[in-house]
Structures are given as C-alpha cells and as structure tokens.
Short mmCIF file of C-alpha atoms in Angstrom, two decimals:
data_model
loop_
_atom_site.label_atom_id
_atom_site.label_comp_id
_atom_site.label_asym_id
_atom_site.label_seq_id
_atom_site.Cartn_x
_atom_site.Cartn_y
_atom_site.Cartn_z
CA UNK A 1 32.39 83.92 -32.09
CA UNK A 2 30.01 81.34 -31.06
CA UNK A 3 27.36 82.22 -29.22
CA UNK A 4 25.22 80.09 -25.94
CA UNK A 5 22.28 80.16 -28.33
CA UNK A 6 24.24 78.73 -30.78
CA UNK A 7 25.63 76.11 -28.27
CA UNK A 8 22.25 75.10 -26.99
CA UNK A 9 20.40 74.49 -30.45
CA UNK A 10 23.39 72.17 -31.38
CA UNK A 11 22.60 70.65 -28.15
CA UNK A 12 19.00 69.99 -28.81
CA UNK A 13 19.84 68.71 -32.79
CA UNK A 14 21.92 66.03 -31.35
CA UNK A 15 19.27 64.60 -28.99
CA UNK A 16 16.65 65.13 -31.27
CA UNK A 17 18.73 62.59 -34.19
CA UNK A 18 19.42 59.68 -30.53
CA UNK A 19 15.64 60.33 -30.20
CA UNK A 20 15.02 59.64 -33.71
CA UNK A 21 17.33 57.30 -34.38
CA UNK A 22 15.81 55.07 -31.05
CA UNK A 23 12.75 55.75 -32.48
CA UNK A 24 13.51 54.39 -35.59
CA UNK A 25 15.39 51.34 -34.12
CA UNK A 26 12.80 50.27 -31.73
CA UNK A 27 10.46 50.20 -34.28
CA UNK A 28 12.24 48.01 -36.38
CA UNK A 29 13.23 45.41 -33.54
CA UNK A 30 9.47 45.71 -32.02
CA UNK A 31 8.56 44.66 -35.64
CA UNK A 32 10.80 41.88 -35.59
CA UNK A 33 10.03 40.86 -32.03
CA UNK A 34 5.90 40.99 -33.23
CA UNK A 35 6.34 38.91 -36.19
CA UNK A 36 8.47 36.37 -34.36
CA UNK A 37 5.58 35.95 -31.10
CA UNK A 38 2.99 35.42 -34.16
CA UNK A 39 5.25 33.00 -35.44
CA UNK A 40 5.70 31.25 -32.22
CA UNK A 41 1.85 31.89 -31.18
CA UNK A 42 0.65 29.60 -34.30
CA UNK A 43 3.60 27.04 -34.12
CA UNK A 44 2.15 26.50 -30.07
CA UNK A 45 -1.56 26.94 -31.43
CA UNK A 46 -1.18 23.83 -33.68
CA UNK A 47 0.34 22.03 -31.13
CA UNK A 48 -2.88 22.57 -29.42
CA UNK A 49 -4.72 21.03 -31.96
CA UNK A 50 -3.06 18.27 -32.54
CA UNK A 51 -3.06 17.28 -29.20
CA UNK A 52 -7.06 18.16 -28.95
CA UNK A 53 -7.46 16.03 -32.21
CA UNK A 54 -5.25 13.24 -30.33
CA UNK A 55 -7.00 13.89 -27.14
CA UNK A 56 -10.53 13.08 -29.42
CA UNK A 57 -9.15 10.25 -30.79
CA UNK A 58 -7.97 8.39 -27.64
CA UNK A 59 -11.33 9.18 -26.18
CA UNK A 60 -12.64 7.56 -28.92
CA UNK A 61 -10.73 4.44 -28.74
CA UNK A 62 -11.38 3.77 -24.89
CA UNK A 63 -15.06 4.69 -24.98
CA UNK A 64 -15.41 1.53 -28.09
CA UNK A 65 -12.62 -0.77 -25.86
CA UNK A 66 -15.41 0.16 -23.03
CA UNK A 67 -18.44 -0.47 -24.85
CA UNK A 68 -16.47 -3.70 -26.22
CA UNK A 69 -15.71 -4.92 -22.63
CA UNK A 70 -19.59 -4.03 -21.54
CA UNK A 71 -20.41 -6.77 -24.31
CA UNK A 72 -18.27 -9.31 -23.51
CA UNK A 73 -17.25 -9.21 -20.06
CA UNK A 74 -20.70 -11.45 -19.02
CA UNK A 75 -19.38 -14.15 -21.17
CA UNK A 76 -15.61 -13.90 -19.80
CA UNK A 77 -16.92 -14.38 -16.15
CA UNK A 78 -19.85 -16.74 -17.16
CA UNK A 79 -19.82 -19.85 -14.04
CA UNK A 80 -16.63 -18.16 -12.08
CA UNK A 81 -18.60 -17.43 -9.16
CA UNK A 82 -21.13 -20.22 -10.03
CA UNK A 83 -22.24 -21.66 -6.27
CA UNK A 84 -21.11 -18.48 -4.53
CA UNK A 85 -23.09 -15.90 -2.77
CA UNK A 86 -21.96 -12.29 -2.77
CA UNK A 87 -22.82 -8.90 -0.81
CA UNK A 88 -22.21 -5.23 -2.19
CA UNK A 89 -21.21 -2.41 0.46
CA UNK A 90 -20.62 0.79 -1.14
CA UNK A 91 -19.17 3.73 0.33
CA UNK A 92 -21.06 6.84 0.55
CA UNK A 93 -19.04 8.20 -2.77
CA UNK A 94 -19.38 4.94 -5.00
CA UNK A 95 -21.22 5.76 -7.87
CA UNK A 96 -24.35 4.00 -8.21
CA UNK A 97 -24.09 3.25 -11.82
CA UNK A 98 -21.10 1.50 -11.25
CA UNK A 99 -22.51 -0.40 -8.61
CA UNK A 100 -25.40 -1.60 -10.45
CA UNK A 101 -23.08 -2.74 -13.12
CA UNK A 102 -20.90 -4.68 -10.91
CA UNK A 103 -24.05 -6.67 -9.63
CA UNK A 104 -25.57 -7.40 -12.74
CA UNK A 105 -21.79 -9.18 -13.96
CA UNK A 106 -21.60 -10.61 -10.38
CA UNK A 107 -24.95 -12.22 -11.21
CA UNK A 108 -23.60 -13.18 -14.79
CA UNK A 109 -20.96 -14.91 -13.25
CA UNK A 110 -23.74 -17.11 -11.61
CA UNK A 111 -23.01 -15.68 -8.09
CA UNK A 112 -26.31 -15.18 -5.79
CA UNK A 113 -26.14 -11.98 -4.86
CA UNK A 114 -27.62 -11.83 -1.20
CA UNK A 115 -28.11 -7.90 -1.17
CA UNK A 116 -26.62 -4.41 -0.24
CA UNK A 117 -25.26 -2.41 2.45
CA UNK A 118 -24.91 1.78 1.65
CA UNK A 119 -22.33 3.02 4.33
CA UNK A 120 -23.76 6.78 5.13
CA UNK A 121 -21.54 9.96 4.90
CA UNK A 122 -20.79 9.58 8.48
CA UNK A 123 -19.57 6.09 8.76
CA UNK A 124 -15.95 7.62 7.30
CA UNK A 125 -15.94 10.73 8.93
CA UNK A 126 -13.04 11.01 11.20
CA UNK A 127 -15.04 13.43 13.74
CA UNK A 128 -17.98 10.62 14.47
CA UNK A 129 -15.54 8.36 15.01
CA UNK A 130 -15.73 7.61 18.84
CA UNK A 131 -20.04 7.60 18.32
CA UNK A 132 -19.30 5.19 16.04
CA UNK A 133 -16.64 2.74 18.39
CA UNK A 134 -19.70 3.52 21.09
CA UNK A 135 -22.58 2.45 18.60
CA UNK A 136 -20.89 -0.87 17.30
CA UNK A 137 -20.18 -1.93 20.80
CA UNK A 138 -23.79 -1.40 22.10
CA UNK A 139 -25.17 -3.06 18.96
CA UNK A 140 -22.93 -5.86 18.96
CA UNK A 141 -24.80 -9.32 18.87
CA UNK A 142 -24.69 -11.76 21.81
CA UNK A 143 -22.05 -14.18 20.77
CA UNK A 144 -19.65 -11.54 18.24
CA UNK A 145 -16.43 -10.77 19.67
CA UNK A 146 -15.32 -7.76 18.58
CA UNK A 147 -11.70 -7.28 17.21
CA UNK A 148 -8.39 -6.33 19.97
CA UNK A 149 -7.95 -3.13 16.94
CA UNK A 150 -9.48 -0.13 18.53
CA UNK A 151 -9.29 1.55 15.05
CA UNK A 152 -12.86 2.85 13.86
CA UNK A 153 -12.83 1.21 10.29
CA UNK A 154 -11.87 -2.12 12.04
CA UNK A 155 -14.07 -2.31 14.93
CA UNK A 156 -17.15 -1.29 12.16
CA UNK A 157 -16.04 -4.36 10.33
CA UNK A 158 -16.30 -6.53 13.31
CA UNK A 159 -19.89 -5.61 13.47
CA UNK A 160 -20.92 -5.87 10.05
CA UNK A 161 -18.99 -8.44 8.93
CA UNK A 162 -20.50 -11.22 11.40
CA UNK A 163 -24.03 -9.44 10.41
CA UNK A 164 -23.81 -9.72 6.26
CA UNK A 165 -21.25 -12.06 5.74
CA UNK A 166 -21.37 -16.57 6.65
CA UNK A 167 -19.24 -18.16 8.79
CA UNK A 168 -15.91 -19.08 6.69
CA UNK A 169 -15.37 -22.11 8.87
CA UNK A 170 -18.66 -23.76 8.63
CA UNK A 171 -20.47 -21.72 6.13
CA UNK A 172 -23.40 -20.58 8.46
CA UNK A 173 -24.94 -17.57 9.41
CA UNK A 174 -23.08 -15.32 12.11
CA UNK A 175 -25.89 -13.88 13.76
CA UNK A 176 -30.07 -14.51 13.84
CA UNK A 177 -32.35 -12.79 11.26
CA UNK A 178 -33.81 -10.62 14.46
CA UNK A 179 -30.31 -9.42 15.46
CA UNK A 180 -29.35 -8.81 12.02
CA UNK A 181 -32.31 -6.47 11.68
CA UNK A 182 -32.14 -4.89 14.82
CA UNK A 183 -28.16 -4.08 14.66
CA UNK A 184 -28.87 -2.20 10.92
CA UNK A 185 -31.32 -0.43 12.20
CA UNK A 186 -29.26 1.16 14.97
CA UNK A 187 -26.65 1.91 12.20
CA UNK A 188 -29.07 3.34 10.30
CA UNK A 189 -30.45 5.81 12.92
CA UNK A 190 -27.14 7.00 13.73
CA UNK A 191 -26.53 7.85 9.92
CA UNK A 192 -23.47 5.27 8.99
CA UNK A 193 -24.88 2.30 7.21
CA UNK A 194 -27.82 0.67 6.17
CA UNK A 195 -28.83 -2.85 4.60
CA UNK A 196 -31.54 -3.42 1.64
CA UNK A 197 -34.39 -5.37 2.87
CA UNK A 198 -34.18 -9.38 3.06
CA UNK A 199 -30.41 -9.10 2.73
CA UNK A 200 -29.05 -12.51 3.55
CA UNK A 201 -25.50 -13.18 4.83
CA UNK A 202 -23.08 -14.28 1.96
CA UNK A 203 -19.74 -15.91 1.74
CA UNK A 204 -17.89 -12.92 0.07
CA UNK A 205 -17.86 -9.76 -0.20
CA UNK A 206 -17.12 -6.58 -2.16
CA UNK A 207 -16.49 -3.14 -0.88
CA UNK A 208 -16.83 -0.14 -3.79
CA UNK A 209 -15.80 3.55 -3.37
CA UNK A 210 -15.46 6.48 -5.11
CA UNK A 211 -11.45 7.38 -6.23
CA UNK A 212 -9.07 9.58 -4.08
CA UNK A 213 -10.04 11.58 -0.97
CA UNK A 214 -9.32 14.95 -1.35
CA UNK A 215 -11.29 16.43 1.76
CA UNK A 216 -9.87 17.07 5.60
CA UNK A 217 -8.41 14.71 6.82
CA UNK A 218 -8.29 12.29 3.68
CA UNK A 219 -5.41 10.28 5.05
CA UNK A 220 -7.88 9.06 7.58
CA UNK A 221 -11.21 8.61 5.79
CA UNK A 222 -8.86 6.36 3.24
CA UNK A 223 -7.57 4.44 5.63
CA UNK A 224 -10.93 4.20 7.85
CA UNK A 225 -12.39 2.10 4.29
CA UNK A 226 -9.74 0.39 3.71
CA UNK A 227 -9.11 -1.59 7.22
CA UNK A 228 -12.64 -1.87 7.14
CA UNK A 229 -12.53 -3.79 4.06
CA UNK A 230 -9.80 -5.58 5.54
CA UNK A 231 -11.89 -6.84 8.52
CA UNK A 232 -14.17 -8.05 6.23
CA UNK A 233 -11.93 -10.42 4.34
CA UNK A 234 -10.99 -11.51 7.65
CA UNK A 235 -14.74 -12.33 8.94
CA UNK A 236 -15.46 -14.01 5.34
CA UNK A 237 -14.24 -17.03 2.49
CA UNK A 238 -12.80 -13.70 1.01
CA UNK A 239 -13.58 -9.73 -0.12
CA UNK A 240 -12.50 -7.26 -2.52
CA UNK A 241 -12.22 -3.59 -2.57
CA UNK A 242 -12.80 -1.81 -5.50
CA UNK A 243 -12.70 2.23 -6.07
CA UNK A 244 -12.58 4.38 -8.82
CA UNK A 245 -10.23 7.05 -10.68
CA UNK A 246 -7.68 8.13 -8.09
CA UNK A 247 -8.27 5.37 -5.56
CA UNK A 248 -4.44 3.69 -5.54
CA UNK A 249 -3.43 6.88 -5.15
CA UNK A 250 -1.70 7.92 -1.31
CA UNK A 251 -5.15 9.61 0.00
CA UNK A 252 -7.11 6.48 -1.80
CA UNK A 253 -8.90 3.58 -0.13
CA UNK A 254 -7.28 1.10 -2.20
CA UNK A 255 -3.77 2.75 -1.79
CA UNK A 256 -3.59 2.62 1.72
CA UNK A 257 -4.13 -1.05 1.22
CA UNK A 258 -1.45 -1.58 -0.99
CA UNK A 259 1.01 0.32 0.77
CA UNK A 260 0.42 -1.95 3.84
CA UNK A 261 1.69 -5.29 3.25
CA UNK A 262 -0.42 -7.04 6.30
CA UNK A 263 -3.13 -6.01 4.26
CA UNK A 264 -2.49 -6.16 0.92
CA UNK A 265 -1.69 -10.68 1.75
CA UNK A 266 -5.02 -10.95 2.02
CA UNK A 267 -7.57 -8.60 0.80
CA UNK A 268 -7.68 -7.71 -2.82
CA UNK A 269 -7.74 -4.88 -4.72
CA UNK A 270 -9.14 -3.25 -8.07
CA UNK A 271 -8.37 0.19 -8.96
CA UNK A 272 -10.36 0.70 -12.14
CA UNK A 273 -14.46 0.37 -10.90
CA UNK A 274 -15.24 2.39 -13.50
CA UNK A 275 -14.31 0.68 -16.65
CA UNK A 276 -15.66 -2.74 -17.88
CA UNK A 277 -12.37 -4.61 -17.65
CA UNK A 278 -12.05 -3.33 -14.01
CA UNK A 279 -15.40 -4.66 -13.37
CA UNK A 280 -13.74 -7.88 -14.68
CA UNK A 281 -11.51 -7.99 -12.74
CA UNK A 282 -13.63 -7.55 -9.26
CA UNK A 283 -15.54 -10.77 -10.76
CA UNK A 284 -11.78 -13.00 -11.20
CA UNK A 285 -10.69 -11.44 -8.45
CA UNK A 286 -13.31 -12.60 -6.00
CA UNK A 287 -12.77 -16.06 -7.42
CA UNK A 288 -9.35 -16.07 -6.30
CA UNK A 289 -10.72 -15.15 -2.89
CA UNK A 290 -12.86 -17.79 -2.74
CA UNK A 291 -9.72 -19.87 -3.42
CA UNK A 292 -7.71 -17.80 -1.06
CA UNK A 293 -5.78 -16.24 -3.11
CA UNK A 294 -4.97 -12.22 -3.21
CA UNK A 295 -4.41 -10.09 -6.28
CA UNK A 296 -4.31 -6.30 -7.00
CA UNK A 297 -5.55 -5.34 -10.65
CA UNK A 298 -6.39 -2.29 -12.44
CA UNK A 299 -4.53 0.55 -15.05
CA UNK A 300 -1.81 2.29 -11.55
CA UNK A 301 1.40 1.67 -11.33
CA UNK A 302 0.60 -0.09 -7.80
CA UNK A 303 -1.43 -3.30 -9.56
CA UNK A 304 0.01 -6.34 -10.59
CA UNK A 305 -2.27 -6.73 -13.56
CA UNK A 306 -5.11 -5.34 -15.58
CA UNK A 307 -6.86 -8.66 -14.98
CA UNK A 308 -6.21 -12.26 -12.69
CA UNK A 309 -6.07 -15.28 -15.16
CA UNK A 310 -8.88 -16.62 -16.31
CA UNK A 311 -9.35 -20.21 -15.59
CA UNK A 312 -12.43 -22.08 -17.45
#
C-alpha cells in the first residue's frame, strides 16, 4: 500500500526536475540571449564610429571650404559695391565676429561703409513694445512721416530708416546731423538701439541677426526684425537681412520674410551669416539691391541659391 508520505515526496521529485530543468533552460537561452546583445552592442558601436570618423571628416572639409572662401571671397566681390555707401544694424544676438567680417568684405567690395547701429535687447522684446511705438513717435524728426503700419518692427523702421539711411529718390540725407544725434540718443536711453559715433546716412543697408528664436514669444521677436528690415528696404536704394544657423527656419527672422511674399519682392535674404560664402552672398546680394533686384541665398531649403551671379 502506498502511503501519503510516499505520495508527497513523489510530489516534491517532480517539481524539483521542472525546477531544474527551467533552471537549466533559462540558462542556456539567457546565454544565447547575452551573446547575441554583445553581438548587436559592437555591430551598433562601430556604427558609432564610423559615423564619428565621418562626422570628423565632414568637419574637416567645411572648416578648409571656409578657410578657402575667407581667402578668396575679397577678390570675388572686389568693385561690386564700388561707389556705394553701406550701414550695418545688428540685432542684439548677431555675433560680433561675424559682423566684423561682413564689414571688412563690404569694404573689399569698395563700398564706404558709413557706420553701425547695435539694436539693444529690448528693441525685439514683445513686452516693450508699446514704449517703443510711444518713443519713436516722440523722437520722430520734423519732416518724417511715419508709416500707416502700427506694427512695432515697422514703425521702428520708419524712424531709423530716415535717420541712417539717404533719400532713394534724390540721394540726400533724410534728416539734419543734430536730429540724427538727438533721435539715437533717445533710443539709446530707453535701451533699444544705438549708433557708432560720426555715422553718416548711407544708401543701403544690411540688417544681421543671430539664427532661430527659441525664447517666449519667438513668433513675434522674428517677425518684429524682419518687418523692420523690411521698412528699411522701403526707406532706402535697397537692404538685406542676414542671420545665422536656424534663421529661415518658422521662429527665424529671415523665415518670416520668406514666408511672406509682400516681403520677400523686395527685401533680400541670406541665411548662412556665418560662413564665408554666405558673407558672399550679403556682398552680391546688396548689389542686386542697388539694382533693384531681390534674391534669397544661403544652404535652407527656402533660398533660391547659395550665391546671386556674379557679374564683373
């Protein structure tokens, strides 16, 4: 007769062999499933380092295309802005660097450049907009007619325009040295632009900033530079706005321009400050301003071009 004791160690026996025999299995498969993630883990590492070796390499190649187009881009623009006179207005993000190296080719181009205006951190700043509507109109000269726009970005351009830019119909100053001085100084006191001594009023103009906006309220700041430029083209022979990495983009100054096709007929654009073929291309582009002409160059998908033609 069988007894419960015997009934309860044949019990345990057969759990003990699943146990063992899971065990045993699990083993095996984690072993299989281990080798095969180390197998995958180095096949995905040495993707990594090819594409680190590639990344190196590209770097490479556009840091000697850059140096390249640093050496040769003051002989491509040599006498295409000969007779011209030029002002720079950077934004409160345009890299000085950059700017310095677009005046010294603007000067190799033969163009006089007439000096600078810095726009301060407020000038774009969506919550100092309505101080700055109530600064331009108290500092507007006698004689300036402001624009019908009631947009921020476009009523600032009706005041600096006439201040650092020539007539385009007869090619004379705008405003007297005395109001000129006296209307920068009020935009410099209330933090939103101000102009490098003895600047002198110039027939075009070009308006640098940094790349996208990616603060509050972007959208606005964007589009506060870029009908600002716009104004400016409109109160001069011709102007160009130029930004860096990022700027074509939605929340960019030059994007909003070319996504607005009563802008983008007249002002032009370059999306690619920060390389030496970009820098290029602000120098041909202002030429076709001065020739009324609009282009928009640079390396996004938005640009017609790297570069205008070059004409000798």
């Amino acid at each position: 007769m069988i007894s419960l004791r015997y009934h309860i160690v044949s019990i345990a026996a057969v759990f003990l062999a699943l146990a063992v025999g899971v065990l045993v299995g699990s083993t095996s498969l984690s072993g299989r499933l281990l080798a095969g993630v180390g197998d995958e883990q180095r096949s995905m590492q040495e993707q990594v380092d090819d594409l680190n070796a590639e990344r190196t390499t590209l770097k490479a190649q556009v840091a000697a295309a850059d140096t390249f187009g640093s050496a040769v881009g003051p002989m491509a623009v040599q006498g295409q802005l000969a007779q011209r006179s030029v002002v720079l207005i950077a934004s409160a993000d345009a890299d000085d660097q950059q700017r310095d190296a677009v005046g010294q080719l603007l000067r190799a181009a033969g163009a006089d450049v007439t000096g600078e205006v810095r726009l301060g951190p407020s000038f774009a700043d969506p919550g100092r907009a309505d101080q700055l509507r109530r600064v331009v109109t108290e500092l507007l000269p006698a004689g300036v007619q402001l624009p019908t726009a009631a947009d921020p970005g476009t009523m600032a351009g009706g005041l600096i325009g006439p201040l650092a830019l020539l007539n385009p119909q007869n090619g004379q100053p705008q405003t007297g040295d005395q109001e000129r001085a006296a209307a920068f100084a009020g935009l410099a006191d209330g933090g939103f632009a101000a102009a490098s001594p003895g600047l002198r009023p110039a027939q075009l103009a070009v308006v640098l900033t940094g790349g996208r906006i990616e603060s509050d309220r972007a959208g606005d700041k964007a589009a506060m530079l870029a009908r600002f430029a716009a104004q400016l083209d409109r109160a001069s022979q011709g102007a160009v706005l130029a930004g860096g990495v990022g700027s074509a983009d939605g929340t960019g100054p030059v994007g909003v321009v070319r996504a607005d096709p009563a802008l983008t007929s007249s002002l032009s654009t370059v999306d690619n400050l920060y390389s030496a073929s970009g820098r290029v291309a602000i120098v041909l582009a202002l030429r076709e301003q001065a020739e009324r002409q609009a282009g928009h160059y640079g390396v996004a998908s938005s640009a017609q071009g790297p570069v205008p033609e070059t004409r000798g």
